Amino acid sequence: MKKLIVLISVFLLLSTIHTNEIKVNASERIKLPASITFENVQKINTQPVPVMLEKIEEIQDIKIKSPPPVQPNIKDEEKYTERTVFLLSDKKWKTVLKFTPVAVWGSDKLNKYPFLVYHYEEYNTGRQHPPDYGIDADSIVLFLQQYKPDRVYVVGNNPSKLNAILISQPPYGAGLSPDIIYTIGENEDRSFWKSYEVAVVCKEDDYASCLVAAQYGSYYNAPLVILPKNFWMDAETVNAIRNKRIIAIGKYSKMETINLQKISPRTAFYLREAAELKYMNEFSSGGLILVNGFDINPYPDILNAFFKPQHDFRTSRTGDYIREPFYKTSLLAPYLGAADHDGLMVINEGYVPPDKDCFSTPPQDRDKVEEQIEKIKGSVDKRIKEESTKPIKYLTIMATPFAIPDSKYANCDANRMRRRPVDNLYGNFYPGLEMAPLERKPLYRKDGKIYVLSQARESKEDEEALSMYMEAYNETTGIIHERIKLFDGGIVSHPSRYAYNYTVDNMFNVHLFRLDYWDTPYDSLEYIIIDENGDYRSKEISITGSIYSFKVKTALSGNIYVVVWSYDMDNAQVIITILGFNQNGDLIVENTIHPAKWLPSYDFTVNSDEEVYIITQGSYENILIKLDKQGNIVFTKDENDLLFDHGVLLAQIEADENGNLFLPGIGVDLIQEGESSYYNLNFSRTYFVKLGENGEVITERVYLIDTYSVGAGIELTDDNVLFFDTYAGNISFFSKDGDLLSGPEEIFDEVCIVTNYVKKHNSIYFICDWAHHLPSYNYVEVLSHSSRKELYIDAQVAKVGRIYGIDTSDVSSLVARTLFYEMLLSEDKYGISTGHSRRQLCIGAERIYTYATLNGLQPVCYVSECGCGCEPSIICINDAVDDPTLFYNNRYISCSGNGDLVHCFNELDSSTMPEFKQPPVVSTQYSPHTGSFWQGGMWTLSLNTIRKGAVANYAPPGTVILLLQDDGSGGGIMRVLFKNDDLGTAYGKSNYVRFIGSFNTVLIGYPKLNPKLE
C-alpha cells in the first residue's frame, strides 16, 4: 500500500510539470522546475516496468492541447530520380536502420530504391594513432556497374578508398561520374520528408525492436527516431517527435512511457513481439523473414575458428583484409521485408560453436548445433502456433549458419560425411496440435470448416499410443477449430497396422472400413460410421478367404458399396465379394463371385441403376465385369472383347448418370527382342476411354501425358471428366467426349506430394504431404477445370530460402539484385557444365540439357573431359575447362562435377571465377571435398558465386564425401525452374528428384524470386 501511495504521489507530481513551459537552454537540455529533478524521481523507481499490454492507450491526465488531425507524411520527391541509389557503411547500425524508410516506403504503392551497405572495419583499435581501416564493396561495385544509377547518395563520410572505386572505370570501379555522387550526413534522414505527422521510435539499447521499427517506418512512410538514454533531455530527439503520432516499439519503463506520452499524447506502444505479429497478420503478403538479432555482434575469434590460414580473405578491389566477416546480416532484413511486405520475426540466440567437419569438431559441439536448431524451431513454431492467422507461404532466413544453423551432420565416417540441411524444418509450421499427425485423410468442406481424419500420437507422455481423430479447421485461416478423439489407431512403432479405405455419403457421414493386419487370417473388416459431430458406431463384417485388397465408394443413389478381393487358400481361388449398405449402415447387397483366373484388384463403380462394374487386370489384359443390382454377373469381357486401337491398360473406372463408363488408361508397348517378346508399360501415354453400359468402346483418345497406374484416378463432375495422378501430382480436365480442356497441371500450387484423396460427387478433396519425413499438409478442393480452392490446414509449409554472404556488402547487393532483377538482365544465355569423366559423377547434364531444349531454350553445354555429358554436346573440351569467362554471361549455370578444394572441377573455380555480367542462378550439385574451411569452404564456391553476382545458389551445405557408386539423377533444381517456378518452389520440389534436391542442398537466395528461366 505504501508503494502504491508513493507511485501515485510521483505521478501526480509529474503531471503538474506540463503546466510549466518547457524551453531549451544553450546546452540543448530541457530545463526542469527547481522543485523536482528526474534524478530524484528515478531513485523512487529505477527498474523498467515491462509493458504487458499489446498497446498502451493515451494517458489522459497529461493535459497538452490536442494537435491537429494526422496528415499524411510527404516525401521530398525532388531528392529522388529514376535510378537513385543509397550507399552507406555498416559501421553504425543505427544509421542503416534510420535510412531504411528513406530508401523504401509505402503500404499499397511501394517506392523502393537500391539500398547498398558496404562493410567497414577498423584495424589497430585501442592504439594511440588513428586506426587504419578496411572496406569491402566488391559486390556493390558490380551491382552499380549493371544498374547504372543516375544519383548516388553516400551517407556519412566518403572514405577515399570508396570514392576511388566509385569513380574509377570498370572493371575495377563502378564508373560513376562525380557529378551524380552526393555525400550527406548521417542525421539527414528526416530531410527526405517535406513534412511528417507520424514517426516510429525505438530505443538505442534495443537492436531487435529497432529492426522491427525500421520496417514499420517504411510501411507508414515515417521517419525512424532511435531514442537515446534519457531521450526527454535531448533537444533534437524531442523536437523530432513532439506532438507527432508516435508508434513506439519495444519495452519501455514507466518513466520512459510517461515522458513519451508527455512529448506526444498520441503515442501508441507495442511490444516487439506484438508489432511483429501485427505486421505478419495484417500487412504481410504471406512471407516471413527470420533473423537472429544476436548477429549484430561479431563472432568471437572467427578467423582462428573457421579459416586456415589466418587472415587470408582479401577484397579484390581495395586489397583490404576482411577480419570480421559473417555478421550484421540482420541489418538488411527490414529493407527487404518492407520492399516485398514480408513479416519480420527476430530471435535472440547466441552463436553456435565452430562446426567445421566431422573429425575436428567435438561431439559435444555438434550436439550444441542440434540443440540450437531445436530451440530456434521450437520458438518459431510456438509463435506461429499461438499467434498467426495468415498462412505463411515463404520463409526467408536472413542469417549465417553461425546464427541460425543451416544443417547438421547426418553421416560422419571416413567413407561418407554428409550434412543434412534443416532450413525446410524451420519452414514447417504445425500450429494447433501438440504433436504432429503421422497421416491425414481428407473428408469434405462444410459450413466454413474443413474436415479431416488424422492418425496421431495420443500424447507426448505416451508416445507409443496412436489414436484416430476427427479434426475441423477454419477454411480461411487453416487454424484448428475442433479435434475429437475417435478410437484406437495402433502404436507408434507399427503405424501401418491398419489398412483403411473410406468414403463420404450425401449426408456427410464417413463410412470407414479397416483391416487389422495383426488379426490373421484377415477374414473380416471393421465397418465404422462417423457423423460430423465425431460420434461413431462400428460392427464387424466377415469375409470369405484372406483379404488382400478392398475399395469403398458412394453410389449416385447415396448407398455405400464395398468390393473386397480375397484369396481362398484351400481352393487356390480368387474371391470377389460385393457388399452394399444404405447410409444407416444396413446391408442391402451381398454376393461373391469366383473368377476363373487370378485377378489383381483394381477399381469398381456403381451406375444410377445400382449395377456394379469391376475393372481388373491379368497379365497386361483388361477384364471388365458387370454385376446386376443383386451382385450377379451380367457379363465378363476380356481383351478379346475390349477392342482398342492401341495397347492400353485400364486403371480406374467411373459411371455417369446416363450409364456411360469413363476409364483412364496407361499405354502398353509390345517389345520384341529376337524371338522373345514382352509387354512394357508406357507411362508417357494416357488414354481417355469411354464405354457404353454394355462395354462397347465409344471413344478412345490418346494424349502425351504422364500417368502412373499406381496413382491414377478419375472423377466426374456435372460437365467434365477429371483424370488425376497422385504419383506425378498432376490433374487434367476433359470433356465427356474426350477433348482435353486443360492440363496437365499440378494438383497443388504448393510444394507437396499427394498422399490421400476422397471423391464426393462434383468434388475431389486432396491432401498433400510436403515431404514424407515432415508433418506438413495442405488441402485442396477441385470442383471443375475452372474452379479450385486451395487451403492450408494445421501444418503451414513455407517455401524456404536463405540470404547471407561474407559481409554486408554481399548481402545488400544480393538483396538489390533480387529486388531489381529484371533491370539487370542483358541476354538469354544458358550454360550447362558437367565436370568429370567418371560416369558415376556425371549426374544429370544430359537431363538438364533435354529439359532446357524442351522449354524452348538454347543451352550451351560445356563438358570437361568428354567421358560423359550432353549428348550431342555443342561444345566438348577434352581437357579441363580453364577459360574462366565461359559462363560469365549465362543466366544459369549448373556444375555437376564432384569438385575439389575450392572449385566444382574447373568450370567454377573460386580463385579464378569472374564476375558475372548478369545475375545467374547457380546449381552446384556436390560441395567441395574438404574440411579445411568451415562448411566445406563455404566462402570459396557457394558464397563466392553470390559475391560475384549470382542471384541464387543451390548447393549442399558443408563437406560431402560420397562413395563413387552413389549416383544421382541430377538436374532437380533446374528442371523445376524451367517450369517458371520461383526459387523456393524449385527448391522444395527438387527434393523429389532422387539424390539431388532440398534433402541435400541449401538455397542461398530469396525464395519468392522467379528468375524467369522459362
PDB file of C-alpha atoms in Angstrom, residues 477-670:
ATOM      1  CA  THR A 477      -7.184 -19.323 -41.546  1.00  0.00           C
ATOM      2  CA  GLY A 478      -6.336 -23.024 -41.532  1.00  0.00           C
ATOM      3  CA  ILE A 479      -6.307 -22.964 -37.741  1.00  0.00           C
ATOM      4  CA  ILE A 480      -7.852 -25.934 -35.987  1.00  0.00           C
ATOM      5  CA  HIS A 481     -11.414 -25.429 -34.765  1.00  0.00           C
ATOM      6  CA  GLU A 482     -12.092 -28.761 -33.082  1.00  0.00           C
ATOM      7  CA  ARG A 483     -10.324 -32.063 -32.567  1.00  0.00           C
ATOM      8  CA  ILE A 484     -12.262 -35.138 -31.475  1.00  0.00           C
ATOM      9  CA  LYS A 485     -10.620 -38.361 -30.435  1.00  0.00           C
ATOM     10  CA  LEU A 486     -12.310 -41.341 -32.073  1.00  0.00           C
ATOM     11  CA  PHE A 487     -10.738 -44.728 -31.475  1.00  0.00           C
ATOM     12  CA  ASP A 488      -7.506 -46.659 -31.154  1.00  0.00           C
ATOM     13  CA  GLY A 489      -5.209 -46.436 -34.140  1.00  0.00           C
ATOM     14  CA  GLY A 490      -2.385 -48.798 -33.247  1.00  0.00           C
ATOM     15  CA  ILE A 491       1.031 -47.969 -31.841  1.00  0.00           C
ATOM     16  CA  VAL A 492       3.800 -45.676 -32.970  1.00  0.00           C
ATOM     17  CA  SER A 493       6.237 -48.467 -33.762  1.00  0.00           C
ATOM     18  CA  HIS A 494       3.686 -50.004 -36.157  1.00  0.00           C
ATOM     19  CA  PRO A 495       1.727 -47.083 -37.640  1.00  0.00           C
ATOM     20  CA  SER A 496       0.623 -49.185 -40.625  1.00  0.00           C
ATOM     21  CA  ARG A 497      -1.071 -51.863 -38.547  1.00  0.00           C
ATOM     22  CA  TYR A 498      -4.424 -50.976 -40.103  1.00  0.00           C
ATOM     23  CA  ALA A 499      -5.364 -50.661 -43.777  1.00  0.00           C
ATOM     24  CA  TYR A 500      -8.047 -48.011 -44.226  1.00  0.00           C
ATOM     25  CA  ASN A 501     -10.474 -47.226 -47.011  1.00  0.00           C
ATOM     26  CA  TYR A 502     -13.371 -44.865 -46.673  1.00  0.00           C
ATOM     27  CA  THR A 503     -15.941 -42.705 -48.437  1.00  0.00           C
ATOM     28  CA  VAL A 504     -18.326 -39.878 -47.559  1.00  0.00           C
ATOM     29  CA  ASP A 505     -22.072 -40.143 -48.205  1.00  0.00           C
ATOM     30  CA  ASN A 506     -24.523 -37.418 -49.177  1.00  0.00           C
ATOM     31  CA  MET A 507     -25.335 -36.705 -45.516  1.00  0.00           C
ATOM     32  CA  PHE A 508     -21.651 -36.092 -44.674  1.00  0.00           C
ATOM     33  CA  ASN A 509     -21.284 -39.344 -42.780  1.00  0.00           C
ATOM     34  CA  VAL A 510     -17.908 -41.047 -43.104  1.00  0.00           C
ATOM     35  CA  HIS A 511     -18.056 -44.770 -43.870  1.00  0.00           C
ATOM     36  CA  LEU A 512     -14.682 -46.210 -42.930  1.00  0.00           C
ATOM     37  CA  PHE A 513     -13.579 -49.811 -43.340  1.00  0.00           C
ATOM     38  CA  ARG A 514     -10.326 -51.053 -41.880  1.00  0.00           C
ATOM     39  CA  LEU A 515      -8.376 -54.269 -41.928  1.00  0.00           C
ATOM     40  CA  ASP A 516      -6.275 -55.242 -38.916  1.00  0.00           C
ATOM     41  CA  TYR A 517      -3.065 -56.841 -40.167  1.00  0.00           C
ATOM     42  CA  TRP A 518      -2.456 -58.295 -36.718  1.00  0.00           C
ATOM     43  CA  ASP A 519      -5.725 -60.207 -36.859  1.00  0.00           C
ATOM     44  CA  THR A 520      -4.918 -63.165 -39.079  1.00  0.00           C
ATOM     45  CA  PRO A 521      -6.176 -64.731 -41.298  1.00  0.00           C
ATOM     46  CA  TYR A 522      -7.545 -61.383 -42.497  1.00  0.00           C
ATOM     47  CA  ASP A 523     -11.085 -62.632 -42.821  1.00  0.00           C
ATOM     48  CA  SER A 524     -13.024 -59.627 -41.520  1.00  0.00           C
ATOM     49  CA  LEU A 525     -13.343 -55.845 -41.895  1.00  0.00           C
ATOM     50  CA  GLU A 526     -14.332 -53.375 -39.219  1.00  0.00           C
ATOM     51  CA  TYR A 527     -17.080 -51.062 -40.526  1.00  0.00           C
ATOM     52  CA  ILE A 528     -17.183 -47.682 -38.752  1.00  0.00           C
ATOM     53  CA  ILE A 529     -19.696 -44.900 -39.437  1.00  0.00           C
ATOM     54  CA  ILE A 530     -18.699 -41.420 -38.169  1.00  0.00           C
ATOM     55  CA  ASP A 531     -21.022 -38.418 -38.267  1.00  0.00           C
ATOM     56  CA  GLU A 532     -19.874 -34.795 -38.493  1.00  0.00           C
ATOM     57  CA  ASN A 533     -20.013 -34.442 -34.686  1.00  0.00           C
ATOM     58  CA  GLY A 534     -17.452 -37.211 -34.262  1.00  0.00           C
ATOM     59  CA  ASP A 535     -19.951 -39.733 -32.941  1.00  0.00           C
ATOM     60  CA  TYR A 536     -19.353 -43.196 -34.362  1.00  0.00           C
ATOM     61  CA  ARG A 537     -20.566 -46.772 -34.275  1.00  0.00           C
ATOM     62  CA  SER A 538     -18.892 -49.902 -35.637  1.00  0.00           C
ATOM     63  CA  LYS A 539     -19.507 -53.536 -36.493  1.00  0.00           C
ATOM     64  CA  GLU A 540     -17.531 -56.440 -37.882  1.00  0.00           C
ATOM     65  CA  ILE A 541     -18.062 -57.711 -41.449  1.00  0.00           C
ATOM     66  CA  SER A 542     -16.968 -61.304 -42.121  1.00  0.00           C
ATOM     67  CA  ILE A 543     -15.322 -62.025 -45.481  1.00  0.00           C
ATOM     68  CA  THR A 544     -14.669 -65.380 -47.125  1.00  0.00           C
ATOM     69  CA  GLY A 545     -10.975 -66.003 -47.756  1.00  0.00           C
ATOM     70  CA  SER A 546      -7.935 -63.985 -46.796  1.00  0.00           C
ATOM     71  CA  ILE A 547      -8.363 -60.305 -47.701  1.00  0.00           C
ATOM     72  CA  TYR A 548      -5.646 -58.738 -49.800  1.00  0.00           C
ATOM     73  CA  SER A 549      -7.433 -55.616 -51.020  1.00  0.00           C
ATOM     74  CA  PHE A 550     -10.695 -53.694 -50.756  1.00  0.00           C
ATOM     75  CA  LYS A 551     -12.243 -50.472 -52.101  1.00  0.00           C
ATOM     76  CA  VAL A 552     -15.177 -48.338 -50.955  1.00  0.00           C
ATOM     77  CA  LYS A 553     -17.360 -45.929 -52.953  1.00  0.00           C
ATOM     78  CA  THR A 554     -20.536 -43.908 -52.610  1.00  0.00           C
ATOM     79  CA  ALA A 555     -23.010 -44.650 -55.405  1.00  0.00           C
ATOM     80  CA  LEU A 556     -25.063 -41.992 -57.162  1.00  0.00           C
ATOM     81  CA  SER A 557     -28.012 -43.125 -55.007  1.00  0.00           C
ATOM     82  CA  GLY A 558     -26.071 -42.388 -51.820  1.00  0.00           C
ATOM     83  CA  ASN A 559     -25.662 -46.060 -50.892  1.00  0.00           C
ATOM     84  CA  ILE A 560     -22.263 -47.374 -49.881  1.00  0.00           C
ATOM     85  CA  TYR A 561     -20.591 -50.184 -51.823  1.00  0.00           C
ATOM     86  CA  VAL A 562     -17.549 -52.231 -50.888  1.00  0.00           C
ATOM     87  CA  VAL A 563     -15.703 -54.633 -53.186  1.00  0.00           C
ATOM     88  CA  VAL A 564     -13.293 -56.985 -51.439  1.00  0.00           C
ATOM     89  CA  TRP A 565     -10.634 -59.088 -53.148  1.00  0.00           C
ATOM     90  CA  SER A 566      -9.629 -62.154 -51.127  1.00  0.00           C
ATOM     91  CA  TYR A 567      -7.930 -65.480 -51.710  1.00  0.00           C
ATOM     92  CA  ASP A 568      -9.184 -68.925 -50.760  1.00  0.00           C
ATOM     93  CA  MET A 569      -6.031 -70.706 -49.675  1.00  0.00           C
ATOM     94  CA  ASP A 570      -7.679 -74.159 -49.580  1.00  0.00           C
ATOM     95  CA  ASN A 571      -9.047 -73.984 -53.124  1.00  0.00           C
ATOM     96  CA  ALA A 572      -6.353 -71.666 -54.570  1.00  0.00           C
ATOM     97  CA  GLN A 573      -9.008 -69.320 -55.891  1.00  0.00           C
ATOM     98  CA  VAL A 574      -9.639 -65.582 -56.033  1.00  0.00           C
ATOM     99  CA  ILE A 575     -12.888 -64.415 -54.453  1.00  0.00           C
ATOM    100  CA  ILE A 576     -14.514 -61.041 -55.113  1.00  0.00           C
ATOM    101  CA  THR A 577     -17.126 -60.032 -52.529  1.00  0.00           C
ATOM    102  CA  ILE A 578     -19.656 -57.285 -53.265  1.00  0.00           C
ATOM    103  CA  LEU A 579     -21.339 -55.560 -50.319  1.00  0.00           C
ATOM    104  CA  GLY A 580     -23.900 -52.767 -50.397  1.00  0.00           C
ATOM    105  CA  PHE A 581     -25.120 -50.681 -47.427  1.00  0.00           C
ATOM    106  CA  ASN A 582     -27.579 -47.855 -47.059  1.00  0.00           C
ATOM    107  CA  GLN A 583     -26.482 -44.666 -45.316  1.00  0.00           C
ATOM    108  CA  ASN A 584     -27.517 -46.110 -41.945  1.00  0.00           C
ATOM    109  CA  GLY A 585     -25.118 -48.998 -42.444  1.00  0.00           C
ATOM    110  CA  ASP A 586     -27.793 -51.662 -43.113  1.00  0.00           C
ATOM    111  CA  LEU A 587     -26.735 -54.418 -45.509  1.00  0.00           C
ATOM    112  CA  ILE A 588     -28.726 -54.293 -48.780  1.00  0.00           C
ATOM    113  CA  VAL A 589     -26.490 -56.259 -51.206  1.00  0.00           C
ATOM    114  CA  GLU A 590     -24.183 -59.229 -50.576  1.00  0.00           C
ATOM    115  CA  ASN A 591     -22.725 -61.608 -53.122  1.00  0.00           C
ATOM    116  CA  THR A 592     -19.467 -63.314 -54.067  1.00  0.00           C
ATOM    117  CA  ILE A 593     -18.057 -64.222 -57.463  1.00  0.00           C
ATOM    118  CA  HIS A 594     -15.262 -66.626 -58.310  1.00  0.00           C
ATOM    119  CA  PRO A 595     -13.209 -65.538 -61.355  1.00  0.00           C
ATOM    120  CA  ALA A 596     -11.703 -68.322 -63.406  1.00  0.00           C
ATOM    121  CA  LYS A 597      -8.175 -66.922 -63.138  1.00  0.00           C
ATOM    122  CA  TRP A 598      -6.060 -64.742 -60.904  1.00  0.00           C
ATOM    123  CA  LEU A 599      -7.264 -61.143 -60.987  1.00  0.00           C
ATOM    124  CA  PRO A 600      -5.366 -58.419 -59.150  1.00  0.00           C
ATOM    125  CA  SER A 601      -7.556 -55.807 -57.516  1.00  0.00           C
ATOM    126  CA  TYR A 602      -8.099 -52.508 -59.237  1.00  0.00           C
ATOM    127  CA  ASP A 603     -11.294 -50.462 -59.241  1.00  0.00           C
ATOM    128  CA  PHE A 604     -15.076 -50.505 -59.469  1.00  0.00           C
ATOM    129  CA  THR A 605     -18.026 -48.166 -59.939  1.00  0.00           C
ATOM    130  CA  VAL A 606     -21.786 -48.203 -59.457  1.00  0.00           C
ATOM    131  CA  ASN A 607     -24.158 -46.658 -62.001  1.00  0.00           C
ATOM    132  CA  SER A 608     -27.508 -44.999 -61.388  1.00  0.00           C
ATOM    133  CA  ASP A 609     -29.293 -48.377 -61.638  1.00  0.00           C
ATOM    134  CA  GLU A 610     -27.137 -49.784 -58.812  1.00  0.00           C
ATOM    135  CA  GLU A 611     -25.288 -52.007 -61.286  1.00  0.00           C
ATOM    136  CA  VAL A 612     -21.648 -52.646 -60.388  1.00  0.00           C
ATOM    137  CA  TYR A 613     -18.773 -52.601 -62.883  1.00  0.00           C
ATOM    138  CA  ILE A 614     -15.407 -54.011 -61.837  1.00  0.00           C
ATOM    139  CA  ILE A 615     -12.270 -53.302 -63.855  1.00  0.00           C
ATOM    140  CA  THR A 616      -9.323 -55.562 -63.179  1.00  0.00           C
ATOM    141  CA  GLN A 617      -6.236 -56.818 -64.944  1.00  0.00           C
ATOM    142  CA  GLY A 618      -4.412 -60.043 -65.572  1.00  0.00           C
ATOM    143  CA  SER A 619      -1.078 -60.308 -67.412  1.00  0.00           C
ATOM    144  CA  TYR A 620      -1.472 -56.876 -69.021  1.00  0.00           C
ATOM    145  CA  GLU A 621      -5.017 -57.734 -70.105  1.00  0.00           C
ATOM    146  CA  ASN A 622      -8.105 -55.724 -69.221  1.00  0.00           C
ATOM    147  CA  ILE A 623     -11.109 -57.514 -67.767  1.00  0.00           C
ATOM    148  CA  LEU A 624     -14.464 -55.797 -67.255  1.00  0.00           C
ATOM    149  CA  ILE A 625     -17.116 -57.474 -65.098  1.00  0.00           C
ATOM    150  CA  LYS A 626     -20.695 -56.226 -64.874  1.00  0.00           C
ATOM    151  CA  LEU A 627     -22.970 -57.216 -61.970  1.00  0.00           C
ATOM    152  CA  ASP A 628     -26.663 -56.563 -61.593  1.00  0.00           C
ATOM    153  CA  LYS A 629     -28.054 -54.806 -58.511  1.00  0.00           C
ATOM    154  CA  GLN A 630     -28.182 -58.139 -56.615  1.00  0.00           C
ATOM    155  CA  GLY A 631     -24.490 -58.755 -57.323  1.00  0.00           C
ATOM    156  CA  ASN A 632     -24.949 -61.425 -60.024  1.00  0.00           C
ATOM    157  CA  ILE A 633     -22.650 -61.469 -63.051  1.00  0.00           C
ATOM    158  CA  VAL A 634     -24.211 -59.987 -66.203  1.00  0.00           C
ATOM    159  CA  PHE A 635     -21.108 -60.311 -68.386  1.00  0.00           C
ATOM    160  CA  THR A 636     -17.341 -60.612 -68.299  1.00  0.00           C
ATOM    161  CA  LYS A 637     -15.352 -59.009 -71.101  1.00  0.00           C
ATOM    162  CA  ASP A 638     -11.668 -59.626 -71.632  1.00  0.00           C
ATOM    163  CA  GLU A 639      -9.077 -58.349 -74.093  1.00  0.00           C
ATOM    164  CA  ASN A 640     -10.782 -60.124 -76.975  1.00  0.00           C
ATOM    165  CA  ASP A 641     -13.983 -58.199 -76.320  1.00  0.00           C
ATOM    166  CA  LEU A 642     -12.473 -54.797 -75.457  1.00  0.00           C
ATOM    167  CA  LEU A 643     -11.136 -53.852 -78.894  1.00  0.00           C
ATOM    168  CA  PHE A 644      -8.747 -50.904 -78.594  1.00  0.00           C
ATOM    169  CA  ASP A 645      -6.743 -49.378 -81.392  1.00  0.00           C
ATOM    170  CA  HIS A 646      -3.614 -49.276 -79.247  1.00  0.00           C
ATOM    171  CA  GLY A 647      -2.122 -51.134 -76.342  1.00  0.00           C
ATOM    172  CA  VAL A 648      -3.786 -49.721 -73.240  1.00  0.00           C
ATOM    173  CA  LEU A 649      -4.075 -50.877 -69.656  1.00  0.00           C
ATOM    174  CA  LEU A 650      -7.182 -49.540 -67.923  1.00  0.00           C
ATOM    175  CA  ALA A 651      -6.554 -48.176 -64.438  1.00  0.00           C
ATOM    176  CA  GLN A 652      -9.741 -46.713 -62.897  1.00  0.00           C
ATOM    177  CA  ILE A 653     -13.444 -46.514 -63.716  1.00  0.00           C
ATOM    178  CA  GLU A 654     -16.392 -44.193 -63.073  1.00  0.00           C
ATOM    179  CA  ALA A 655     -20.004 -44.181 -64.341  1.00  0.00           C
ATOM    180  CA  ASP A 656     -22.220 -41.192 -65.086  1.00  0.00           C
ATOM    181  CA  GLU A 657     -25.968 -40.844 -64.673  1.00  0.00           C
ATOM    182  CA  ASN A 658     -26.500 -41.997 -68.302  1.00  0.00           C
ATOM    183  CA  GLY A 659     -24.744 -45.305 -67.794  1.00  0.00           C
ATOM    184  CA  ASN A 660     -21.570 -44.379 -69.673  1.00  0.00           C
ATOM    185  CA  LEU A 661     -18.273 -45.619 -68.307  1.00  0.00           C
ATOM    186  CA  PHE A 662     -15.108 -43.494 -68.233  1.00  0.00           C
ATOM    187  CA  LEU A 663     -11.668 -45.001 -67.762  1.00  0.00           C
ATOM    188  CA  PRO A 664      -8.156 -43.545 -67.734  1.00  0.00           C
ATOM    189  CA  GLY A 665      -5.645 -45.882 -69.339  1.00  0.00           C
ATOM    190  CA  ILE A 666      -1.891 -46.393 -69.413  1.00  0.00           C
ATOM    191  CA  GLY A 667      -0.015 -47.161 -72.618  1.00  0.00           C
ATOM    192  CA  VAL A 668       1.278 -50.700 -73.161  1.00  0.00           C
ATOM    193  CA  ASP A 669       4.039 -51.461 -75.659  1.00  0.00           C
ATOM    194  CA  LEU A 670       4.848 -54.871 -77.027  1.00  0.00           C
TER     195      LEU A 670
END
